[in-house]
């Protein structure tokens, strides 16, 4: 199908973009970044905005940089930017691995990291990364700038803490300390499909025991989140098959899975445990 | 209905001055306004890849962009592949390897492969499989498409135009 009618407002600077958003958000206006979620939903007439504020021409949004111990990702940084490490540490390497499961190569050339966070699909890989590592979202509007932690950002299926006149200007991801270990696994039916379940894990090996364990699950509940009960199973324990199996069982027990026509809650619950085990295995020995 | 806008699209080195509503996708503008019907439109929501074109050298889904967004960009479509009546190496390899039957997906696959080989002439088999998994073909079963693209990569004819 064809998209409904709208007026197009290309912005050239961040200030111009938020000014346009302030003006048009009350008239059913919204941001277009990569368009890789918005344009399909317009074509399917699930979305029919009257105004689009186009941020593709805003040069300052195209930057990714390290600031202190954070990786700062601007609003127009494409998924494809992460095909190579954007920083030399464990986070850069983890992101290379994760990005390959996001849609397909041509879609990754347009779609943006921040667009994924704003879209907040329960099955978004970047949302899982942001939730697991504890990203900070920087929201900008003509009223000012505020920083929203991941714990407050996700508010259900495709719902975030962003107000309608706010633009997600950048996402700040904490760098993983040198020596951190990280693994990611997702299950989907075909290459490029949205995941049915995925897990992302990070930890440090400290004198033979696992420390700072983080276990995040995505595509399972209405939003990605850390599974504290599964993390607690591993904290301070040596890494081994039995310990990981216990954590996987705790992860399965902890979730309240979404159901759909093809995927029952029990199946998803089972898949979460598998995803956790495979994420640890994928991180290597 | 929103006002039509006068825009210029640079397609295969030729400027096309057209008037379009902002809601017109790049794929529809290429076909309907520039008269370049080689780019096919299948699903219109990003799944099939039939509409793949090169935007500043990079393969993108032309159904997931609006034409107004492509101003100032260098676009390439399947019509720009052959030169002086001579097929592009990929077009020849698709023919030689029986990599098409109905041909509906072919222009998309050709542009996907052309953009990929130009950027990564030494791309390994696994990465090539991943890239080519972006598009759907309902006829040939993919192996012949992979074979054709590998042949061109191995012959080092990338970017030969
Ligand atoms: C076939 C297909 C398969 C896909 N598979 C996956 C997949 O496996 N995993 C996955 O994660 N994604 C997948 N996607 C979606 C893709 O990753 C999108 O790029 C992403 O979800 C949205 O980013 P975007 O830049 O394209 O945003 P857009 O489509 O431009 O915008 C999406 C929404 O976010 C809002 N928005 C965007 N940027 C901002 C901003 N900076 N501030 C405020 N609001 C903003 C828009 O207003 C809109 O509501 C797929 C897409 C397709 C077409
Ligand atoms: S028509 Fe564009 S992806 Fe199917
Ligand atoms: S040749 Fe018919 S769809 Fe590919």
Short mmCIF file of C-alpha atoms and ligand atoms in Angstrom, two decimals:
data_model
loop_
_atom_site.label_atom_id
_atom_site.label_comp_id
_atom_site.label_asym_id
_atom_site.label_seq_id
_atom_site.Cartn_x
_atom_site.Cartn_y
_atom_site.Cartn_z
CA UNK A 1 0.00 0.00 0.00
CA UNK A 2 0.94 3.65 -0.23
CA UNK A 3 1.62 6.01 2.65
CA UNK A 4 -0.89 8.72 3.49
CA UNK A 5 -0.26 12.36 2.79
CA UNK A 6 2.13 14.41 4.95
CA UNK A 7 4.24 17.56 4.86
CA UNK A 8 7.99 17.09 4.85
CA UNK A 9 10.28 19.28 6.93
CA UNK A 10 13.99 18.62 6.47
CA UNK A 11 16.04 19.93 9.41
CA UNK A 12 19.66 21.02 9.06
CA UNK A 13 20.58 21.37 12.73
CA UNK A 14 19.55 19.88 16.06
CA UNK A 15 18.07 23.21 17.13
CA UNK A 16 16.03 23.47 13.95
CA UNK A 17 14.83 19.88 14.40
CA UNK A 18 13.53 20.46 17.94
CA UNK A 19 11.95 23.77 16.91
CA UNK A 20 10.12 22.01 14.06
CA UNK A 21 9.10 19.22 16.41
CA UNK A 22 7.75 21.72 18.96
CA UNK A 23 5.68 23.32 16.20
CA UNK A 24 4.37 20.18 14.51
CA UNK A 25 4.19 17.51 17.23
CA UNK A 26 0.80 18.86 18.40
CA UNK A 27 -0.40 18.53 14.78
CA UNK A 28 0.48 14.85 14.55
CA UNK A 29 4.05 15.44 13.48
CA UNK A 30 6.96 13.17 14.26
CA UNK A 31 10.61 12.50 13.55
CA UNK A 32 11.81 10.41 10.63
CA UNK A 33 15.31 8.98 11.06
CA UNK A 34 16.22 5.90 8.99
CA UNK A 35 12.57 5.33 8.14
CA UNK A 36 13.06 1.56 8.27
CA UNK A 37 10.26 1.08 10.81
CA UNK A 38 8.24 4.22 10.17
CA UNK A 39 7.92 3.95 6.36
CA UNK A 40 6.68 0.33 6.45
CA UNK A 41 4.09 1.23 9.08
CA UNK A 42 3.01 4.21 6.97
CA UNK A 43 2.78 1.96 3.91
CA UNK A 44 0.60 -0.44 5.90
CA UNK A 45 -1.43 2.56 7.14
CA UNK A 46 -0.67 1.69 10.74
CA UNK A 47 0.85 5.18 11.04
CA UNK A 48 -0.34 8.29 9.23
CA UNK A 49 1.58 11.31 10.54
CA UNK A 50 0.63 14.69 9.06
CA UNK A 51 4.15 16.09 9.32
CA UNK A 52 7.58 14.46 9.21
CA UNK A 53 10.63 16.18 10.68
CA UNK A 54 13.52 14.69 8.72
CA UNK A 55 16.79 14.56 10.69
CA UNK A 56 18.88 12.84 8.00
CA UNK A 57 20.51 16.12 7.02
CA UNK A 58 21.64 17.03 10.56
CA UNK A 59 25.41 16.57 10.46
CA UNK A 60 25.97 16.72 14.22
CA UNK A 61 23.66 13.70 14.62
CA UNK A 62 25.85 11.49 12.41
CA UNK A 63 28.67 11.25 14.96
CA UNK A 64 29.65 8.40 17.26
CA UNK A 65 32.38 9.15 19.82
CA UNK A 66 33.80 8.15 23.18
CA UNK A 67 33.28 10.65 25.99
CA UNK A 68 34.88 9.59 29.29
CA UNK A 69 33.62 6.08 29.96
CA UNK A 70 30.65 6.32 27.63
CA UNK A 71 30.09 5.65 23.96
CA UNK A 72 27.96 8.50 22.62
CA UNK A 73 25.78 7.62 19.63
CA UNK A 74 24.12 10.49 17.75
CA UNK A 75 20.55 10.36 16.45
CA UNK A 76 21.52 9.60 12.86
CA UNK A 77 24.22 6.97 13.35
CA UNK A 78 23.18 4.04 11.14
CA UNK A 79 23.20 0.39 12.20
CA UNK A 80 25.87 -0.19 9.52
CA UNK A 81 28.34 2.01 11.43
CA UNK A 82 28.71 -0.90 13.87
CA UNK A 83 29.75 -3.44 11.21
CA UNK A 84 33.27 -2.52 12.34
CA UNK A 85 34.25 -1.78 15.96
CA UNK A 86 33.48 1.87 16.77
CA UNK A 87 35.78 1.70 19.80
CA UNK A 88 38.67 -0.70 20.52
CA UNK A 89 37.31 -2.27 23.74
CA UNK A 90 34.89 -5.14 24.46
CA UNK A 91 31.81 -2.97 23.73
CA UNK A 92 32.95 -2.25 20.18
CA UNK A 93 33.44 -5.98 19.57
CA UNK A 94 30.09 -6.90 21.15
CA UNK A 95 28.25 -4.40 18.95
CA UNK A 96 29.80 -5.87 15.78
CA UNK A 97 28.38 -9.21 16.78
CA UNK A 98 24.94 -7.90 17.71
CA UNK A 99 24.45 -5.73 14.62
CA UNK A 100 24.52 -8.70 12.25
CA UNK A 101 21.22 -9.94 13.66
CA UNK A 102 19.43 -6.65 12.97
CA UNK A 103 17.32 -6.87 9.83
CA UNK A 104 19.25 -7.10 6.54
CA UNK A 105 22.33 -5.39 5.12
CA UNK A 106 20.47 -2.73 3.03
CA UNK A 107 18.13 -1.93 5.93
CA UNK A 108 21.15 -1.46 8.21
CA UNK A 109 22.47 1.18 5.79
CA UNK A 110 19.50 3.45 6.62
CA UNK A 111 18.11 2.40 10.01
CA UNK A 112 19.60 4.13 13.05
CA UNK A 113 20.63 3.06 16.54
CA UNK A 114 18.60 5.84 18.17
CA UNK A 115 15.62 5.11 15.92
CA UNK A 116 15.57 1.59 17.35
CA UNK A 117 15.58 2.99 20.89
CA UNK A 118 12.78 5.45 20.04
CA UNK A 119 10.76 2.74 18.34
CA UNK A 120 11.19 0.41 21.37
CA UNK A 121 10.16 -2.80 19.65
CA UNK A 122 10.28 -5.59 22.27
CA UNK A 123 12.50 -7.56 19.86
CA UNK A 124 15.02 -4.80 19.15
CA UNK A 125 18.62 -5.90 19.66
CA UNK A 126 19.82 -2.38 20.45
CA UNK A 127 17.07 -1.97 23.06
CA UNK A 128 18.27 -5.17 24.74
CA UNK A 129 21.85 -3.86 24.72
CA UNK A 130 20.72 -0.52 26.19
CA UNK A 131 18.64 -2.19 28.90
CA UNK A 132 21.34 -4.70 29.86
CA UNK A 133 24.24 -2.24 30.00
CA UNK A 134 22.20 0.61 31.50
CA UNK A 135 22.30 3.22 28.73
CA UNK A 136 21.33 6.85 29.26
CA UNK A 137 19.04 8.48 26.70
CA UNK A 138 19.48 12.20 26.04
CA UNK A 139 16.16 13.85 25.13
CA UNK A 140 16.15 17.31 23.62
CA UNK A 141 13.29 19.74 23.14
CA UNK A 142 12.82 23.50 23.02
CA UNK A 143 12.13 23.19 26.77
CA UNK A 144 15.64 21.87 27.41
CA UNK A 145 17.60 18.66 27.67
CA UNK A 146 17.05 15.76 30.06
CA UNK A 147 18.77 12.44 30.57
CA UNK A 148 16.60 9.34 30.94
CA UNK A 149 18.12 6.12 32.34
CA UNK A 150 17.27 2.83 30.63
CA UNK A 151 15.31 1.72 33.70
CA UNK A 152 12.79 4.54 33.07
CA UNK A 153 13.02 4.64 29.28
CA UNK A 154 11.07 1.51 28.35
CA UNK A 155 7.38 1.75 29.19
CA UNK A 156 5.85 -1.23 27.42
CA UNK A 157 5.48 -2.35 23.82
CA UNK A 158 6.78 0.40 21.52
CA UNK A 159 6.36 2.94 24.30
CA UNK A 160 9.07 5.11 25.84
CA UNK A 161 9.44 7.97 28.29
CA UNK A 162 10.00 10.42 25.42
CA UNK A 163 7.44 13.24 25.29
CA UNK A 164 5.89 14.03 21.91
CA UNK A 165 7.92 17.23 21.48
CA UNK A 166 11.19 15.56 22.49
CA UNK A 167 13.84 14.25 20.16
CA UNK A 168 16.22 11.49 21.16
CA UNK A 169 19.42 13.41 20.40
CA UNK A 170 21.90 10.75 21.54
CA UNK A 171 22.27 7.54 23.48
CA UNK A 172 25.13 7.11 25.97
CA UNK A 173 26.27 3.52 26.48
CA UNK A 174 28.70 2.74 29.30
CA UNK A 175 31.92 1.21 27.92
CA UNK A 176 32.66 -2.32 29.12
CA UNK A 177 35.82 -2.32 31.25
CA UNK A 178 38.85 -4.01 29.68
CA UNK A 179 38.76 -7.72 30.60
CA UNK A 180 34.96 -7.85 30.50
CA UNK A 181 33.43 -10.84 28.81
CA UNK A 182 30.27 -10.57 26.72
CA UNK A 183 28.05 -12.89 24.72
CA UNK A 184 24.88 -12.56 22.67
CA UNK A 185 22.51 -15.07 21.15
CA UNK A 186 19.21 -14.70 19.37
CA UNK A 187 16.83 -17.20 17.90
CA UNK A 188 14.78 -16.26 14.85
CA UNK A 189 13.15 -18.40 12.19
CA UNK A 190 15.00 -16.89 9.21
CA UNK A 191 18.07 -14.67 8.81
CA UNK A 192 17.00 -11.06 9.26
CA UNK A 193 13.72 -11.80 11.02
CA UNK A 194 12.87 -10.34 14.38
CA UNK A 195 13.98 -12.60 17.22
CA UNK A 196 11.62 -14.92 19.08
CA UNK A 197 13.96 -14.67 22.07
CA UNK A 198 17.42 -13.33 22.70
CA UNK A 199 19.88 -12.97 25.55
CA UNK A 200 22.85 -10.74 26.18
CA UNK A 201 25.29 -11.46 29.00
CA UNK A 202 28.35 -9.67 30.39
CA UNK A 203 30.62 -10.39 33.35
CA UNK A 204 34.23 -10.26 34.57
CA UNK A 205 36.32 -13.22 35.72
CA UNK A 206 37.79 -12.35 39.10
CA UNK A 207 40.04 -14.98 40.70
CA UNK A 208 38.09 -17.82 39.13
CA UNK A 209 34.67 -16.42 40.04
CA UNK A 210 32.16 -14.45 37.96
CA UNK A 211 31.63 -10.84 38.99
CA UNK A 212 29.34 -8.03 37.83
CA UNK A 213 27.12 -10.51 36.03
CA UNK A 214 24.47 -9.01 33.80
CA UNK A 215 21.88 -11.11 32.02
CA UNK A 216 19.37 -9.37 29.77
CA UNK A 217 16.50 -10.93 27.84
CA UNK A 218 14.74 -9.43 24.83
CA UNK A 219 11.88 -10.33 22.49
CA UNK A 220 10.31 -12.18 25.40
CA UNK A 221 8.37 -9.67 27.47
CA UNK A 222 6.83 -6.30 26.55
CA UNK A 223 10.27 -4.73 26.91
CA UNK A 224 13.84 -5.96 27.33
CA UNK A 225 15.17 -6.15 30.87
CA UNK A 226 17.86 -7.54 33.15
CA UNK A 227 16.93 -10.72 34.99
CA UNK A 228 18.21 -10.04 38.51
CA UNK A 229 17.32 -13.51 39.80
CA UNK A 230 19.35 -15.22 37.11
CA UNK A 231 22.27 -12.84 37.67
CA UNK A 232 22.26 -13.59 41.41
CA UNK A 233 22.63 -17.31 40.68
CA UNK A 234 26.00 -16.69 39.04
CA UNK A 235 27.46 -13.79 41.00
CA UNK A 236 30.61 -14.98 42.79
CA UNK A 237 30.41 -18.52 41.38
CA UNK A 238 33.00 -20.14 39.11
CA UNK A 239 31.80 -20.41 35.51
CA UNK A 240 30.84 -23.94 34.60
CA UNK A 241 28.08 -25.86 32.88
CA UNK A 242 26.12 -26.50 36.07
CA UNK A 243 26.21 -22.85 37.12
CA UNK A 244 25.10 -21.65 33.67
CA UNK A 245 22.30 -24.25 33.61
CA UNK A 246 21.08 -22.95 36.97
CA UNK A 247 21.11 -19.37 35.65
CA UNK A 248 19.26 -20.45 32.49
CA UNK A 249 16.58 -22.15 34.62
CA UNK A 250 16.28 -19.04 36.78
CA UNK A 251 15.92 -16.91 33.63
CA UNK A 252 13.12 -19.12 32.30
CA UNK A 253 11.34 -18.97 35.66
CA UNK A 254 11.70 -15.19 35.91
CA UNK A 255 10.02 -14.13 32.67
CA UNK A 256 6.40 -13.42 31.83
CA UNK A 257 6.49 -14.23 28.11
CA UNK A 258 4.46 -12.61 25.34
CA UNK A 259 2.31 -14.94 23.32
CA UNK A 260 1.36 -14.76 19.67
CA UNK A 261 -0.22 -16.96 17.08
CA UNK A 262 3.00 -18.86 16.32
CA UNK A 263 4.71 -18.71 19.68
CA UNK A 264 3.24 -19.91 22.97
CA UNK A 265 4.40 -18.57 26.34
CA UNK A 266 5.84 -21.96 27.27
CA UNK A 267 7.88 -22.12 24.09
CA UNK A 268 9.27 -18.64 24.68
CA UNK A 269 10.01 -19.45 28.31
CA UNK A 270 12.00 -22.48 27.20
CA UNK A 271 13.76 -20.46 24.51
CA UNK A 272 14.95 -17.85 27.04
CA UNK A 273 16.88 -20.51 28.96
CA UNK A 274 18.44 -21.76 25.74
CA UNK A 275 19.32 -18.22 24.68
CA UNK A 276 21.04 -17.56 28.04
CA UNK A 277 23.06 -20.79 27.79
CA UNK A 278 24.07 -20.05 24.22
CA UNK A 279 24.96 -16.44 24.98
CA UNK A 280 27.43 -17.69 27.61
CA UNK A 281 28.74 -20.37 25.27
CA UNK A 282 29.10 -17.82 22.51
CA UNK A 283 31.29 -15.67 24.76
CA UNK A 284 33.82 -18.51 24.53
CA UNK A 285 35.85 -20.24 27.18
CA UNK B 1 -3.36 16.44 -0.09
CA UNK B 2 0.09 17.89 0.47
CA UNK B 3 1.59 20.15 -2.20
CA UNK B 4 3.71 18.58 -4.90
CA UNK B 5 7.36 19.51 -4.66
CA UNK B 6 9.75 20.11 -7.55
CA UNK B 7 12.83 17.96 -7.04
CA UNK B 8 15.80 16.75 -9.04
CA UNK B 9 16.95 13.14 -8.89
CA UNK B 10 20.37 12.14 -10.18
CA UNK B 11 19.89 8.64 -11.56
CA UNK B 12 22.70 6.86 -13.39
CA UNK B 13 24.33 10.24 -13.99
CA UNK B 14 21.22 11.79 -15.58
CA UNK B 15 19.22 14.52 -13.85
CA UNK B 16 15.48 13.98 -13.68
CA UNK B 17 13.37 17.01 -12.79
CA UNK B 18 10.12 15.74 -11.38
CA UNK B 19 7.18 16.95 -9.26
CA UNK B 20 6.11 14.64 -6.48
CA UNK B 21 4.11 14.62 -3.29
CA UNK B 22 6.35 14.01 -0.25
CA UNK B 23 4.60 10.68 0.33
CA UNK B 24 5.80 9.23 -2.96
CA UNK B 25 8.41 6.54 -2.35
CA UNK B 26 11.69 6.60 -4.22
CA UNK B 27 10.73 3.34 -5.95
CA UNK B 28 7.46 4.81 -7.26
CA UNK B 29 9.20 8.01 -8.39
CA UNK B 30 11.87 6.05 -10.26
CA UNK B 31 9.25 3.98 -12.02
CA UNK B 32 6.41 6.43 -12.51
CA UNK B 33 8.14 9.80 -12.80
CA UNK B 34 11.60 8.97 -14.17
CA UNK B 35 10.26 6.18 -16.41
CA UNK B 36 12.87 3.74 -15.11
CA UNK B 37 10.80 0.61 -14.64
CA UNK B 38 13.74 -1.77 -14.20
CA UNK B 39 13.46 -1.35 -10.45
CA UNK B 40 10.67 -3.65 -9.32
CA UNK B 41 8.32 -3.22 -6.41
CA UNK B 42 7.15 -6.32 -4.56
CA UNK B 43 6.13 -5.99 -0.95
CA UNK B 44 6.41 -2.19 -0.46
CA UNK B 45 7.42 -2.68 3.16
CA UNK B 46 11.06 -3.64 3.17
CA UNK B 47 10.87 -7.41 3.20
CA UNK B 48 11.62 -8.60 -0.35
CA UNK B 49 14.42 -6.38 -1.68
CA UNK B 50 13.09 -6.30 -5.26
CA UNK B 51 13.36 -2.49 -5.11
CA UNK B 52 17.06 -2.37 -4.13
CA UNK B 53 19.00 0.54 -5.68
CA UNK B 54 22.34 2.18 -4.89
CA UNK B 55 22.24 5.43 -2.94
CA UNK B 56 25.68 7.04 -3.00
CA UNK B 57 27.05 3.57 -3.78
CA UNK B 58 25.25 1.76 -0.97
CA UNK B 59 22.38 -0.73 -1.50
CA UNK B 60 19.11 0.46 0.05
CA UNK B 61 15.42 -0.46 -0.18
CA UNK B 62 13.94 2.23 -2.44
CA UNK B 63 10.43 1.50 -1.12
CA UNK B 64 11.56 2.58 2.37
CA UNK B 65 12.60 6.10 1.37
CA UNK B 66 10.64 9.01 0.06
CA UNK B 67 11.79 10.47 -3.25
CA UNK B 68 12.21 13.92 -1.67
CA UNK B 69 14.87 12.42 0.60
CA UNK B 70 17.01 11.34 -2.35
CA UNK B 71 17.76 14.85 -3.62
CA UNK B 72 21.47 15.54 -3.91
CA UNK B 73 22.32 11.83 -3.78
CA UNK B 74 23.81 9.76 -6.59
CA UNK B 75 21.32 7.03 -7.42
CA UNK B 76 22.03 3.97 -9.51
CA UNK B 77 19.47 1.55 -10.86
CA UNK B 78 19.68 -1.59 -12.97
CA UNK B 79 19.36 0.54 -16.14
CA UNK B 80 22.81 1.97 -15.38
CA UNK B 81 24.63 -1.36 -15.20
CA UNK B 82 25.26 -2.14 -18.86
CA UNK B 83 27.41 0.15 -20.97
CA UNK B 84 27.18 0.60 -24.72
CA UNK B 85 25.00 -2.47 -25.16
CA UNK B 86 27.46 -4.63 -23.24
CA UNK B 87 26.16 -6.41 -20.17
CA UNK B 88 27.74 -5.76 -16.78
CA UNK B 89 29.81 -8.72 -15.53
CA UNK B 90 27.09 -9.52 -13.00
CA UNK B 91 24.36 -9.48 -15.62
CA UNK B 92 26.41 -11.84 -17.79
CA UNK B 93 27.14 -14.12 -14.83
CA UNK B 94 23.44 -14.25 -13.88
CA UNK B 95 22.64 -15.32 -17.43
CA UNK B 96 25.46 -17.88 -17.58
CA UNK B 97 24.59 -19.42 -14.21
CA UNK B 98 20.83 -19.53 -14.67
CA UNK B 99 20.48 -17.20 -11.70
CA UNK B 100 17.07 -15.95 -12.84
CA UNK B 101 13.83 -17.41 -14.03
CA UNK B 102 10.94 -14.94 -13.95
CA UNK B 103 13.37 -12.06 -13.34
CA UNK B 104 11.21 -10.19 -10.87
CA UNK B 105 13.87 -10.18 -8.15
CA UNK B 106 16.81 -9.84 -10.52
CA UNK B 107 17.32 -6.07 -10.66
CA UNK B 108 17.27 -5.98 -6.86
CA UNK B 109 19.81 -8.78 -6.57
CA UNK B 110 22.03 -7.20 -9.23
CA UNK B 111 22.12 -3.85 -7.44
CA UNK B 112 22.67 -5.53 -4.07
CA UNK B 113 25.57 -7.53 -5.51
CA UNK B 114 27.03 -4.62 -7.49
CA UNK B 115 27.10 -2.31 -4.47
CA UNK B 116 28.55 -5.03 -2.27
CA UNK B 117 31.34 -6.08 -4.65
CA UNK B 118 32.33 -2.49 -5.32
CA UNK B 119 32.76 -1.85 -1.61
CA UNK B 120 34.12 -5.25 -0.61
CA UNK B 121 35.75 -6.83 -3.67
CA UNK B 122 37.28 -9.57 -1.50
CA UNK B 123 34.15 -10.37 0.51
CA UNK B 124 34.29 -13.93 1.92
CA UNK B 125 31.68 -16.57 1.14
CA UNK B 126 29.99 -16.37 4.52
CA UNK B 127 29.58 -12.59 4.42
CA UNK B 128 28.34 -12.80 0.84
CA UNK B 129 25.68 -15.31 1.90
CA UNK B 130 24.63 -12.98 4.67
CA UNK B 131 24.34 -10.00 2.32
CA UNK B 132 22.48 -11.95 -0.37
CA UNK B 133 20.05 -13.30 2.26
CA UNK B 134 18.66 -9.74 2.31
CA UNK B 135 16.57 -10.32 -0.81
CA UNK B 136 13.93 -12.86 -1.74
CA UNK B 137 13.73 -14.93 -4.91
CA UNK B 138 10.75 -17.21 -5.35
CA UNK B 139 12.12 -19.04 -8.41
CA UNK B 140 15.76 -20.04 -8.54
CA UNK B 141 16.57 -21.25 -5.06
CA UNK B 142 19.48 -18.87 -4.38
CA UNK B 143 22.36 -21.27 -5.10
CA UNK B 144 22.69 -20.07 -8.67
CA UNK B 145 22.55 -16.45 -7.56
CA UNK B 146 25.35 -17.10 -5.08
CA UNK B 147 27.33 -18.93 -7.76
CA UNK B 148 26.97 -16.04 -10.21
CA UNK B 149 28.08 -13.41 -7.71
CA UNK B 150 31.00 -15.53 -6.50
CA UNK B 151 32.12 -16.00 -10.08
CA UNK B 152 32.28 -12.24 -10.63
CA UNK B 153 34.05 -11.71 -7.32
CA UNK B 154 36.62 -14.41 -8.19
CA UNK B 155 37.19 -13.00 -11.65
CA UNK B 156 37.96 -9.67 -10.01
CA UNK B 157 35.64 -7.91 -12.39
CA UNK B 158 34.09 -5.88 -9.62
CA UNK B 159 32.93 -2.43 -10.65
CA UNK B 160 33.65 -3.21 -14.30
CA UNK B 161 31.13 -1.09 -16.12
C1 LIG C 1 12.32 -6.20 6.93
C2 LIG C 1 12.76 -5.51 8.20
C3 LIG C 1 13.33 -6.27 9.21
C4 LIG C 1 13.74 -5.67 10.40
N1 LIG C 1 14.32 -6.44 11.36
C5 LIG C 1 14.72 -5.87 12.51
C6 LIG C 1 15.35 -6.64 13.53
O1 LIG C 1 15.56 -7.85 13.40
N2 LIG C 1 15.72 -6.00 14.68
C7 LIG C 1 15.50 -4.66 14.86
O2 LIG C 1 15.86 -4.13 15.91
N3 LIG C 1 14.94 -3.91 13.90
C8 LIG C 1 14.55 -4.47 12.74
N4 LIG C 1 13.98 -3.67 11.78
C9 LIG C 1 13.76 -2.23 12.06
C10 LIG C 1 15.00 -1.38 11.85
O3 LIG C 1 16.04 -1.76 12.74
C11 LIG C 1 14.74 0.12 12.07
O4 LIG C 1 15.84 0.77 11.52
C12 LIG C 1 14.57 0.60 13.49
O5 LIG C 1 13.58 -0.11 14.18
C13 LIG C 1 14.12 2.07 13.56
O6 LIG C 1 15.14 2.93 13.25
P1 LIG C 1 14.95 4.01 12.08
O7 LIG C 1 16.12 4.93 12.17
O8 LIG C 1 14.73 3.34 10.82
O9 LIG C 1 13.66 4.81 12.62
P2 LIG C 1 12.38 5.38 11.87
O10 LIG C 1 11.71 4.30 11.10
O11 LIG C 1 12.73 6.62 11.15
O12 LIG C 1 11.50 5.77 13.14
C14 LIG C 1 10.88 4.80 13.97
C15 LIG C 1 10.09 5.53 15.07
O13 LIG C 1 10.96 6.18 15.98
C16 LIG C 1 10.78 7.60 15.96
N5 LIG C 1 12.14 8.16 15.99
C17 LIG C 1 13.22 7.76 15.24
N6 LIG C 1 14.31 8.44 15.60
C18 LIG C 1 13.93 9.30 16.59
C19 LIG C 1 14.63 10.27 17.37
N7 LIG C 1 15.96 10.46 17.23
N8 LIG C 1 13.93 10.96 18.31
C20 LIG C 1 12.60 10.75 18.47
N9 LIG C 1 11.89 9.85 17.77
C21 LIG C 1 12.55 9.13 16.83
C22 LIG C 1 10.01 7.90 14.69
O14 LIG C 1 9.21 9.03 14.85
C23 LIG C 1 9.18 6.63 14.53
O15 LIG C 1 8.06 6.68 15.35
C24 LIG C 1 13.56 -4.25 10.57
C25 LIG C 1 13.03 -3.49 9.55
C26 LIG C 1 12.61 -4.10 8.37
C27 LIG C 1 11.99 -3.27 7.29
S1 LIG C 2 9.39 -3.66 -2.56
FE1 LIG C 2 10.96 -2.77 -1.36
S2 LIG C 2 11.57 -4.39 -0.12
FE2 LIG C 2 9.90 -5.28 -1.16
S1 LIG C 3 13.78 -15.14 -10.62
FE1 LIG C 3 11.67 -15.14 -10.11
S2 LIG C 3 11.69 -14.23 -8.13
FE2 LIG C 3 13.77 -14.49 -8.52
#
